[in-house]
């Protein structure tokens, strides 16, 4: 059976509409799963319709590719730990970029064999898809390696890196220009691909671990733009619509992340941290003012509490403490204590990461509050338990105009009656700053491994 | 379709994207990202056409097509499955 081009285009329209409905479903947790299934069905329609295209004459290569891809994809999706979700998304961003690059490349070489050379606009679009797709591919591989700790999360660079990047980008554009002028010069195609691959590496290497949420969101956006460019090459509306939806999505998330860190996108991209006025001395901030508590003492304070807020950070993921936290919350709930969770937009290493971890531990999603919802409630909160979060609770962001993080929106945990900070030591967070919160009169430090500390509090509560 | 029609489509879809995505709550931002990875696997339609192409002396088209099919399928299958797995965890009490 073969379908005419009209019917195939109608199938693509159906697929695009179902993607829109799918994203619409994500507006509420209740409808989200159904939305995802609708989008998946749309994808199936588009793929099946394409298989019935008259240009497809052999199926061996297709079957081999689909089998390999499906096995790899399914294994990744089933095996990945929720703590490793940022790496998974980085990997998928990269594969998306790689797919757009290879599709545009195939189109380019197919065009070489045709009677007429590739026209100007499809050639420009091919060049863009190759450039952006390859940058996304190699950039995402660097992001993945940093998140997986295959390479150091520290910013890496050399003097004049910006200049080299500008040179790479400029040369890539020149290559596209030559290809538009004469598509048969395949040498320029290969040079373009290599330049773009290098550019992707050099763009992400100077970005530090703390900025990974921004990078992942931005690469997500790039992968969408690359797909849209491939759509212009192929004259394919489904690719254009979907690519622009994904591009917009990544851009919105990038913007949210930048705002939540009070950093501009250019500062993140070039690995620039704001310069602090005077260097703060950690000993001066902490000396003689740190009060540490035992799990039993914390348990006693919790016994008399009416309202408790848990503030999680990436340390919670590192310690795999999400289940222990939920058990503690259940115990408190049984005692009639109200427990909620305050989640900063950049807690964790990607947008929404903490929410997924806590959902995995079966924390009901209506207990997860975002920054704007939780901040006004701290004054009526008896105990805040900060676990694995640091910079997002640092009052310097609110009070010290000279501080590099001044102006970053934070969770005002210090407004609560008592703050318990669960932490291994007084070491600084990503920003490298001391946190005066730890030295406040209403703060108790509970030193130790996050998971063990929470388990110990639970035990002392149950025993009493 | 001519270029201007495609460009119109692109610009309108960007606006639609901004409207749709700004309604997604922060709690679902991770599934949003993996889900958008899955739908950007729509490049599979271009990949299938390239992999199934049978022109004279065009081995390289099918090589690129094969790689594209593998990568796009990983995104589609992996993306939808992991999103479904995550969303299954979001429950009310």
Coordinates of C-alpha atoms in Angstrom, one line a residue:
Chain A
X1 CA 0.0 0.0 0.0
X2 CA 1.2 3.5 -0.8
X3 CA -0.2 6.8 0.4
X4 CA -0.3 10.0 -1.8
X5 CA 1.6 13.0 -0.5
X6 CA -1.7 14.7 0.4
X7 CA -2.7 12.0 2.8
X8 CA 0.8 11.8 4.3
X9 CA 0.7 15.6 4.9
X10 CA -2.7 15.2 6.6
X11 CA -1.2 12.5 8.8
X12 CA 1.5 15.0 9.8
X13 CA -1.1 17.6 10.6
X14 CA -2.8 15.1 12.9
X15 CA 0.5 14.3 14.6
X16 CA 1.3 17.9 15.1
X17 CA -2.1 18.6 16.6
X18 CA -1.7 15.6 18.9
X19 CA 1.6 17.0 20.1
X20 CA -0.1 20.3 21.0
X21 CA -2.8 18.4 22.9
X22 CA -0.1 16.4 24.6
X23 CA 1.7 19.5 25.9
X24 CA -1.6 21.0 26.9
X25 CA -2.1 17.9 29.1
X26 CA 1.1 18.8 30.9
X27 CA -0.6 21.8 32.4
X28 CA -1.9 19.6 35.3
X29 CA -0.4 16.5 36.9
X30 CA -3.8 14.9 36.6
X31 CA -4.0 15.1 32.8
X32 CA -0.2 14.9 32.1
X33 CA 0.1 11.1 31.6
X34 CA -2.8 11.0 29.2
X35 CA -1.2 14.0 27.3
X36 CA 2.0 12.0 26.9
X37 CA 0.1 9.0 25.5
X38 CA -1.7 11.2 23.0
X39 CA 1.6 12.7 21.8
X40 CA 3.0 9.1 21.5
X41 CA 0.0 8.1 19.4
X42 CA 0.6 11.1 17.2
X43 CA 4.2 10.0 16.7
X44 CA 3.0 6.5 15.7
X45 CA 0.6 8.0 13.1
X46 CA 3.4 10.2 11.6
X47 CA 5.8 7.3 11.4
X48 CA 3.4 4.8 9.9
X49 CA 2.2 7.3 7.3
X50 CA 5.9 7.9 6.3
X51 CA 6.6 4.2 5.9
X52 CA 3.8 4.2 3.2
X53 CA 5.6 6.9 1.2
X54 CA 6.3 5.9 -2.4
X55 CA 10.0 6.9 -2.1
X56 CA 10.6 4.2 0.5
X57 CA 11.6 1.2 -1.5
X58 CA 13.7 -0.8 0.9
X59 CA 13.0 -1.6 4.5
X60 CA 16.1 -3.5 5.7
X61 CA 18.0 -0.4 6.9
X62 CA 14.9 1.0 8.5
X63 CA 14.1 -2.2 10.4
X64 CA 17.7 -2.5 11.7
X65 CA 17.8 1.1 12.8
X66 CA 14.4 1.0 14.5
X67 CA 15.2 -2.2 16.4
X68 CA 18.5 -0.9 17.7
X69 CA 17.0 2.5 18.6
X70 CA 14.0 1.0 20.3
X71 CA 16.1 -1.4 22.4
X72 CA 18.6 1.4 23.5
X73 CA 15.7 3.8 24.2
X74 CA 13.7 1.4 26.2
X75 CA 16.6 0.2 28.3
X76 CA 17.6 3.8 29.1
X77 CA 14.1 4.7 30.0
X78 CA 13.5 1.7 32.3
X79 CA 17.0 1.6 33.9
X80 CA 17.7 5.3 34.6
X81 CA 17.6 6.4 38.2
X82 CA 15.5 9.5 39.0
X83 CA 18.7 11.1 40.4
X84 CA 20.3 10.7 37.0
X85 CA 17.5 12.3 35.1
X86 CA 19.6 15.4 34.1
X87 CA 22.1 13.2 32.4
X88 CA 19.3 11.3 30.6
X89 CA 17.8 14.5 29.3
X90 CA 21.3 15.8 28.2
X91 CA 21.8 12.5 26.3
X92 CA 18.4 12.8 24.6
X93 CA 19.1 16.5 23.7
X94 CA 22.3 15.3 22.0
X95 CA 20.6 12.5 20.1
X96 CA 17.9 14.9 18.9
X97 CA 20.6 17.2 17.6
X98 CA 22.4 14.3 16.0
X99 CA 19.2 13.1 14.3
X100 CA 18.7 16.6 12.8
X101 CA 22.3 16.7 11.6
X102 CA 22.1 13.3 10.0
X103 CA 18.7 13.9 8.4
X104 CA 20.0 17.2 6.9
X105 CA 23.2 15.5 5.7
X106 CA 21.2 12.7 4.0
X107 CA 19.1 15.3 2.3
X108 CA 22.2 17.1 1.1
X109 CA 23.8 14.0 -0.4
X110 CA 20.5 13.0 -2.0
X111 CA 20.4 16.4 -3.6
X112 CA 23.8 15.9 -5.1
X113 CA 22.6 13.0 -7.1
X114 CA 19.5 14.9 -8.4
X115 CA 19.4 16.5 -11.8
X116 CA 19.0 20.0 -10.4
X117 CA 21.4 21.3 -7.7
X118 CA 19.9 22.1 -4.3
X119 CA 18.1 25.5 -4.3
X120 CA 19.3 28.4 -2.1
X121 CA 16.8 28.2 0.7
X122 CA 16.9 24.4 1.3
X123 CA 20.7 24.7 1.2
X124 CA 20.8 27.4 3.8
X125 CA 18.4 25.4 5.9
X126 CA 20.6 22.3 5.5
X127 CA 23.6 24.3 6.6
X128 CA 21.7 25.6 9.7
X129 CA 20.5 22.1 10.6
X130 CA 24.0 20.7 10.3
X131 CA 25.5 23.5 12.3
X132 CA 22.9 23.7 15.1
X133 CA 22.4 19.9 15.2
X134 CA 26.1 19.2 15.6
X135 CA 26.6 21.9 18.2
X136 CA 23.7 20.4 20.1
X137 CA 25.2 16.9 19.7
X138 CA 28.7 17.6 21.0
X139 CA 27.7 20.2 23.5
X140 CA 25.2 17.8 25.1
X141 CA 27.9 15.1 25.2
X142 CA 30.1 17.5 27.3
X143 CA 27.1 18.4 29.5
X144 CA 26.4 14.6 30.0
X145 CA 30.1 13.9 30.8
X146 CA 30.1 16.7 33.4
X147 CA 26.8 15.6 35.0
X148 CA 27.9 11.9 35.0
X149 CA 31.2 13.1 36.5
X150 CA 33.2 11.5 33.7
X151 CA 35.0 14.9 33.4
X152 CA 35.3 17.6 36.1
X153 CA 32.3 19.9 36.7
X154 CA 34.7 22.8 37.0
X155 CA 34.6 25.5 34.3
X156 CA 37.4 24.6 31.7
X157 CA 38.8 27.1 29.3
X158 CA 41.8 29.0 28.0
X159 CA 42.6 32.6 27.3
X160 CA 41.1 33.7 24.0
X161 CA 38.4 31.0 24.0
X162 CA 35.7 33.5 23.1
X163 CA 37.8 34.6 20.1
X164 CA 38.3 31.0 19.0
X165 CA 34.6 30.4 19.3
X166 CA 33.8 33.5 17.2
X167 CA 36.3 32.3 14.6
X168 CA 34.7 28.8 14.5
X169 CA 31.3 30.2 14.1
X170 CA 32.4 32.7 11.4
X171 CA 34.2 30.0 9.5
X172 CA 31.1 27.7 9.7
X173 CA 29.0 30.5 8.2
X174 CA 31.5 31.0 5.4
X175 CA 31.3 27.2 4.7
X176 CA 27.5 27.4 4.4
X177 CA 28.0 30.4 2.1
X178 CA 30.3 28.4 -0.2
X179 CA 27.8 25.4 -0.2
X180 CA 24.9 27.7 -1.2
X181 CA 27.1 29.1 -4.0
X182 CA 28.1 25.6 -5.2
X183 CA 26.4 22.6 -3.4
X184 CA 28.7 20.1 -5.2
X185 CA 31.7 21.1 -3.0
X186 CA 31.4 18.3 -0.5
X187 CA 34.6 19.3 1.1
X188 CA 32.9 22.3 2.7
X189 CA 30.2 20.0 4.0
X190 CA 32.7 18.0 6.0
X191 CA 34.6 21.1 7.2
X192 CA 31.3 22.6 8.4
X193 CA 30.5 19.4 10.4
X194 CA 33.9 19.4 12.0
X195 CA 33.8 23.1 12.9
X196 CA 30.4 22.8 14.4
X197 CA 31.5 19.8 16.5
X198 CA 34.4 21.7 17.9
X199 CA 32.2 24.7 18.6
X200 CA 29.8 22.6 20.6
X201 CA 32.6 21.3 22.7
X202 CA 34.1 24.7 23.4
X203 CA 30.7 26.3 24.2
X204 CA 29.9 23.9 27.0
X205 CA 33.4 23.2 28.5
X206 CA 33.7 26.6 30.2
X207 CA 30.3 26.3 32.0
X208 CA 30.4 25.1 35.6
X209 CA 28.3 22.5 37.3
X210 CA 26.0 25.0 39.0
X211 CA 24.9 26.4 35.7
X212 CA 24.0 23.0 34.3
X213 CA 20.2 23.5 34.6
X214 CA 20.5 26.5 32.2
X215 CA 22.7 24.6 29.8
X216 CA 20.4 21.6 29.6
X217 CA 17.4 23.8 29.0
X218 CA 19.3 25.8 26.3
X219 CA 20.5 22.6 24.5
X220 CA 16.9 21.4 24.7
X221 CA 15.9 24.5 22.8
X222 CA 18.7 24.1 20.3
X223 CA 17.6 20.5 19.5
X224 CA 14.1 21.9 18.7
X225 CA 15.6 24.7 16.4
X226 CA 17.7 22.1 14.6
X227 CA 14.6 19.9 14.0
X228 CA 12.8 23.0 12.6
X229 CA 15.7 23.7 10.3
X230 CA 15.6 20.1 9.0
X231 CA 11.9 20.7 8.4
X232 CA 12.7 23.7 6.1
X233 CA 15.1 21.4 4.2
X234 CA 12.5 18.7 3.7
X235 CA 9.5 21.0 3.2
X236 CA 7.9 19.2 6.1
X237 CA 5.4 21.0 8.2
X238 CA 5.4 18.5 11.1
X239 CA 9.1 19.0 11.7
X240 CA 8.7 22.8 11.6
X241 CA 5.8 22.9 14.0
X242 CA 7.3 20.4 16.4
X243 CA 10.7 22.0 16.3
X244 CA 9.4 25.4 17.1
X245 CA 7.3 24.1 20.0
X246 CA 10.4 22.4 21.5
X247 CA 12.6 25.5 20.7
X248 CA 10.1 27.7 22.6
X249 CA 9.9 25.3 25.5
X250 CA 13.6 25.2 26.0
X251 CA 13.9 28.9 25.7
X252 CA 11.2 29.5 28.4
X253 CA 12.9 27.1 30.8
X254 CA 16.3 28.7 30.1
X255 CA 14.8 32.1 31.0
X256 CA 13.2 30.8 34.2
X257 CA 16.5 29.2 35.3
X258 CA 18.5 32.4 34.6
X259 CA 16.0 34.5 36.6
X260 CA 16.1 32.1 39.5
X261 CA 19.8 32.5 39.7
X262 CA 19.8 36.2 38.9
X263 CA 22.3 35.7 36.1
X264 CA 22.1 36.8 32.6
X265 CA 22.3 34.3 29.8
X266 CA 25.5 35.8 28.5
X267 CA 27.1 35.4 31.9
X268 CA 26.2 31.8 32.1
X269 CA 27.3 31.1 28.5
X270 CA 30.7 32.6 29.0
X271 CA 31.2 31.2 32.5
X272 CA 31.4 34.6 34.2
X273 CA 30.5 34.7 37.9
X274 CA 29.6 38.1 39.3
X275 CA 32.5 39.6 41.2
X276 CA 32.0 40.1 44.9
X277 CA 33.1 43.3 46.6
X278 CA 35.2 42.2 49.5
X279 CA 36.0 38.5 50.0
X280 CA 34.0 37.2 53.0
X281 CA 35.9 35.2 55.5
X282 CA 34.0 32.0 56.5
X283 CA 35.7 31.9 60.0
X284 CA 34.5 35.4 60.7
X285 CA 30.9 34.6 59.8
X286 CA 30.8 31.3 61.6
X287 CA 33.1 31.7 64.6
X288 CA 31.5 31.0 67.9
X289 CA 28.0 31.3 66.4
X290 CA 27.4 27.8 65.2
X291 CA 25.0 25.7 67.3
X292 CA 24.9 22.0 66.4
X293 CA 22.2 19.6 67.5
X294 CA 21.8 15.9 67.8
X295 CA 19.0 14.0 66.0
X296 CA 17.3 13.5 69.4
X297 CA 17.3 17.2 70.1
X298 CA 15.8 17.9 66.6
X299 CA 13.2 15.2 67.4
X300 CA 12.2 17.0 70.6
X301 CA 11.7 20.3 68.8
X302 CA 9.6 18.6 66.1
X303 CA 7.4 17.0 68.7
X304 CA 6.0 20.4 69.7
X305 CA 5.8 21.8 66.1
X306 CA 2.5 22.5 64.3
X307 CA 3.9 23.2 60.8
X308 CA 7.2 21.9 59.2
X309 CA 8.6 22.8 55.8
X310 CA 11.3 20.7 54.2
X311 CA 13.7 22.5 51.8
X312 CA 15.5 20.0 49.6
X313 CA 18.5 20.6 47.4
X314 CA 20.9 18.6 45.2
X315 CA 22.4 17.1 48.4
X316 CA 19.1 15.2 48.9
X317 CA 19.6 13.5 45.6
X318 CA 23.3 12.8 46.3
X319 CA 22.4 11.2 49.6
X320 CA 19.4 9.3 48.1
X321 CA 17.5 10.7 51.1
X322 CA 14.1 11.2 49.4
X323 CA 12.5 8.1 50.9
X324 CA 13.8 8.8 54.4
X325 CA 12.4 12.3 54.1
X326 CA 9.0 11.0 53.1
X327 CA 9.0 8.6 56.1
X328 CA 9.8 11.4 58.5
X329 CA 7.0 13.4 57.0
X330 CA 4.6 10.5 57.4
X331 CA 5.6 10.2 61.1
X332 CA 5.0 13.9 61.6
X333 CA 1.7 13.7 59.7
X334 CA 0.6 10.9 62.1
X335 CA 1.3 13.3 65.0
X336 CA -0.9 15.9 63.4
X337 CA 1.9 18.1 62.1
X338 CA 1.4 19.9 58.8
X339 CA 4.3 19.1 56.4
X340 CA 5.0 20.9 53.1
X341 CA 8.0 21.1 50.8
X342 CA 9.5 24.4 49.6
X343 CA 11.2 24.0 46.2
X344 CA 13.5 26.6 44.6
X345 CA 13.5 26.7 40.8
X346 CA 17.2 25.8 40.6
X347 CA 17.2 23.2 43.4
X348 CA 18.7 20.1 41.8
X349 CA 20.4 20.0 38.4
X350 CA 17.6 20.6 36.0
X351 CA 14.2 22.3 36.1
X352 CA 11.7 20.3 38.3
X353 CA 14.3 17.7 39.3
X354 CA 13.4 17.8 43.0
X355 CA 9.7 17.4 42.3
X356 CA 10.4 14.2 40.3
X357 CA 12.6 12.8 43.1
X358 CA 10.0 13.5 45.8
X359 CA 7.2 12.1 43.6
X360 CA 9.3 8.9 43.3
X361 CA 9.3 8.7 47.1
X362 CA 5.5 9.0 46.9
X363 CA 5.2 12.5 48.3
X364 CA 1.8 13.8 47.1
X365 CA 2.4 16.5 44.5
X366 CA 0.0 19.0 46.2
X367 CA 2.5 19.2 49.1
X368 CA 5.3 20.5 46.7
X369 CA 5.2 24.3 46.8
X370 CA 7.2 26.6 44.5
X371 CA 9.1 29.5 45.8
X372 CA 6.4 32.2 45.5
X373 CA 3.8 30.0 47.2
X374 CA 6.0 28.9 50.2
X375 CA 7.9 32.2 51.0
X376 CA 5.0 34.0 52.7
X377 CA 4.3 31.0 54.9
X378 CA 7.8 30.8 56.6
X379 CA 6.8 33.2 59.3
X380 CA 4.1 30.8 60.5
X381 CA 6.3 27.8 60.3
X382 CA 7.7 26.2 63.4
X383 CA 10.6 24.2 61.9
X384 CA 12.3 24.3 58.5
X385 CA 14.5 21.3 57.6
X386 CA 17.0 22.3 55.0
X387 CA 18.6 19.2 53.5
X388 CA 21.3 19.4 50.9
X389 CA 20.5 23.0 49.9
X390 CA 22.8 25.9 50.5
X391 CA 23.0 28.9 48.2
X392 CA 19.2 29.1 47.6
X393 CA 18.8 29.8 51.4
X394 CA 21.6 32.3 51.7
X395 CA 20.4 35.6 53.2
X396 CA 23.3 37.4 51.6
X397 CA 21.3 37.4 48.4
X398 CA 18.7 39.5 50.2
X399 CA 20.9 41.7 52.5
X400 CA 24.4 42.2 51.1
X401 CA 24.5 44.5 48.1
X402 CA 28.2 43.6 47.6
X403 CA 27.6 39.9 47.4
X404 CA 28.0 38.1 44.1
X405 CA 24.6 36.5 44.6
X406 CA 22.8 39.7 45.7
X407 CA 19.4 39.9 44.1
X408 CA 19.0 36.2 43.5
X409 CA 15.5 35.2 44.8
X410 CA 15.9 32.8 47.8
X411 CA 13.7 30.8 50.1
X412 CA 13.4 32.9 53.3
X413 CA 13.8 30.0 55.6
X414 CA 15.4 32.2 58.3
X415 CA 12.0 33.7 59.0
X416 CA 10.8 30.5 60.5
X417 CA 11.0 29.9 64.3
X418 CA 13.7 27.2 64.0
X419 CA 15.8 26.2 61.1
X420 CA 17.5 22.8 61.1
X421 CA 20.3 22.5 58.5
X422 CA 21.3 18.9 57.7
X423 CA 24.7 19.1 56.2
X424 CA 28.0 17.2 56.2
X425 CA 30.2 20.2 57.1
X426 CA 30.2 24.0 56.8
X427 CA 31.6 23.8 53.3
X428 CA 30.3 26.4 50.8
X429 CA 27.8 25.7 48.0
X430 CA 28.4 26.2 44.3
X431 CA 28.7 30.0 44.7
X432 CA 31.7 29.4 47.1
X433 CA 30.3 31.8 49.7
X434 CA 29.8 31.3 53.5
X435 CA 26.1 31.2 54.5
X436 CA 25.2 33.4 57.4
X437 CA 22.1 31.4 57.8
X438 CA 24.2 28.7 59.6
X439 CA 25.3 31.3 62.2
X440 CA 21.8 32.7 63.0
X441 CA 20.4 32.3 66.5
X442 CA 17.4 30.3 65.3
X443 CA 19.5 27.9 63.3
X444 CA 20.6 24.4 64.4
X445 CA 23.2 22.5 62.4
X446 CA 22.7 18.7 62.2
X447 CA 26.0 17.4 60.9
X448 CA 26.1 14.1 59.1
X449 CA 25.0 12.2 56.0
X450 CA 21.6 13.5 54.9
X451 CA 19.8 10.1 54.7
X452 CA 21.2 8.8 58.1
X453 CA 20.4 12.1 59.9
X454 CA 16.8 12.0 58.7
X455 CA 16.4 8.4 59.7
X456 CA 17.8 9.1 63.1
X457 CA 15.3 11.9 63.6
X458 CA 12.5 9.6 62.6
X459 CA 13.7 6.9 65.1
X460 CA 13.9 9.4 68.0
X461 CA 10.4 10.6 67.2
X462 CA 9.0 7.1 67.1
X463 CA 10.8 6.1 70.3
X464 CA 9.5 9.0 72.4
Chain B
X1 CA 4.8 24.6 0.2
X2 CA 6.7 27.8 -0.6
X3 CA 9.2 29.3 1.8
X4 CA 7.0 32.1 3.1
X5 CA 4.2 29.6 4.0
X6 CA 6.7 27.5 5.9
X7 CA 8.1 30.6 7.6
X8 CA 4.5 31.6 8.6
X9 CA 4.0 28.2 10.1
X10 CA 7.2 28.4 12.0
X11 CA 6.5 31.8 13.5
X12 CA 2.9 30.9 14.5
X13 CA 4.1 27.7 16.1
X14 CA 6.7 29.6 18.2
X15 CA 3.9 31.8 19.5
X16 CA 1.7 28.8 20.2
X17 CA 4.7 27.2 22.0
X18 CA 5.2 30.1 24.3
X19 CA 1.4 30.1 25.2
X20 CA 1.4 26.3 25.8
X21 CA 4.6 26.0 27.7
X22 CA 4.0 28.9 30.1
X23 CA 1.0 27.0 31.4
X24 CA 3.1 24.0 32.5
X25 CA 3.7 24.2 36.3
X26 CA 7.3 24.1 37.6
X27 CA 6.5 20.7 39.2
X28 CA 6.3 19.1 35.8
X29 CA 9.3 20.8 34.2
X30 CA 11.4 17.7 34.1
X31 CA 8.7 15.6 32.4
X32 CA 8.2 18.5 30.0
X33 CA 11.8 18.4 29.0
X34 CA 11.9 14.6 28.4
X35 CA 8.5 14.8 26.7
X36 CA 9.7 17.5 24.4
X37 CA 12.8 15.4 23.6
X38 CA 10.3 12.6 22.6
X39 CA 8.3 14.8 20.2
X40 CA 11.4 16.3 18.7
X41 CA 12.0 12.7 17.6
X42 CA 9.6 13.7 14.8
X43 CA 12.8 13.9 12.8
X44 CA 12.2 10.2 12.5
X45 CA 10.0 10.9 9.4
X46 CA 13.0 12.4 7.6
X47 CA 15.2 9.6 8.9
X48 CA 12.9 6.9 7.5
X49 CA 12.8 8.6 4.1
X50 CA 16.6 8.7 3.9
X51 CA 17.1 5.2 5.2
X52 CA 14.6 3.8 2.7
X53 CA 16.0 5.8 -0.3
X54 CA 17.3 3.7 -3.2
X55 CA 19.2 5.9 -5.6
X56 CA 22.1 5.0 -7.8
X57 CA 25.5 5.1 -6.0
X58 CA 24.0 6.8 -2.9
X59 CA 25.3 4.6 -0.1
X60 CA 26.1 7.7 2.0
X61 CA 22.5 8.8 2.0
X62 CA 21.5 5.4 3.6
X63 CA 24.4 5.5 6.0
X64 CA 23.3 8.9 7.3
X65 CA 19.7 7.7 7.2
X66 CA 20.5 4.6 9.3
X67 CA 22.2 6.7 12.0
X68 CA 19.3 9.2 11.9
X69 CA 16.8 6.3 12.4
X70 CA 18.7 5.0 15.3
X71 CA 19.1 8.3 17.1
X72 CA 15.5 9.5 16.4
X73 CA 14.1 6.1 17.6
X74 CA 16.1 6.4 20.8
X75 CA 14.5 9.8 21.4
X76 CA 11.0 8.7 20.6
X77 CA 11.0 5.4 22.5
X78 CA 13.2 6.5 25.4
X79 CA 11.6 10.0 25.6
X80 CA 8.0 8.8 25.8
X81 CA 8.7 5.8 28.0
X82 CA 10.7 7.8 30.6
X83 CA 8.2 10.6 30.6
X84 CA 5.4 8.1 31.2
X85 CA 7.4 6.5 34.0
X86 CA 7.9 9.8 35.7
X87 CA 4.3 11.0 35.3
X88 CA 3.1 7.7 36.8
X89 CA 4.9 8.8 40.1
X90 CA 3.0 12.0 40.5
X91 CA 0.1 11.2 42.7
X92 CA -2.3 13.0 45.0
X93 CA -2.9 11.8 48.5

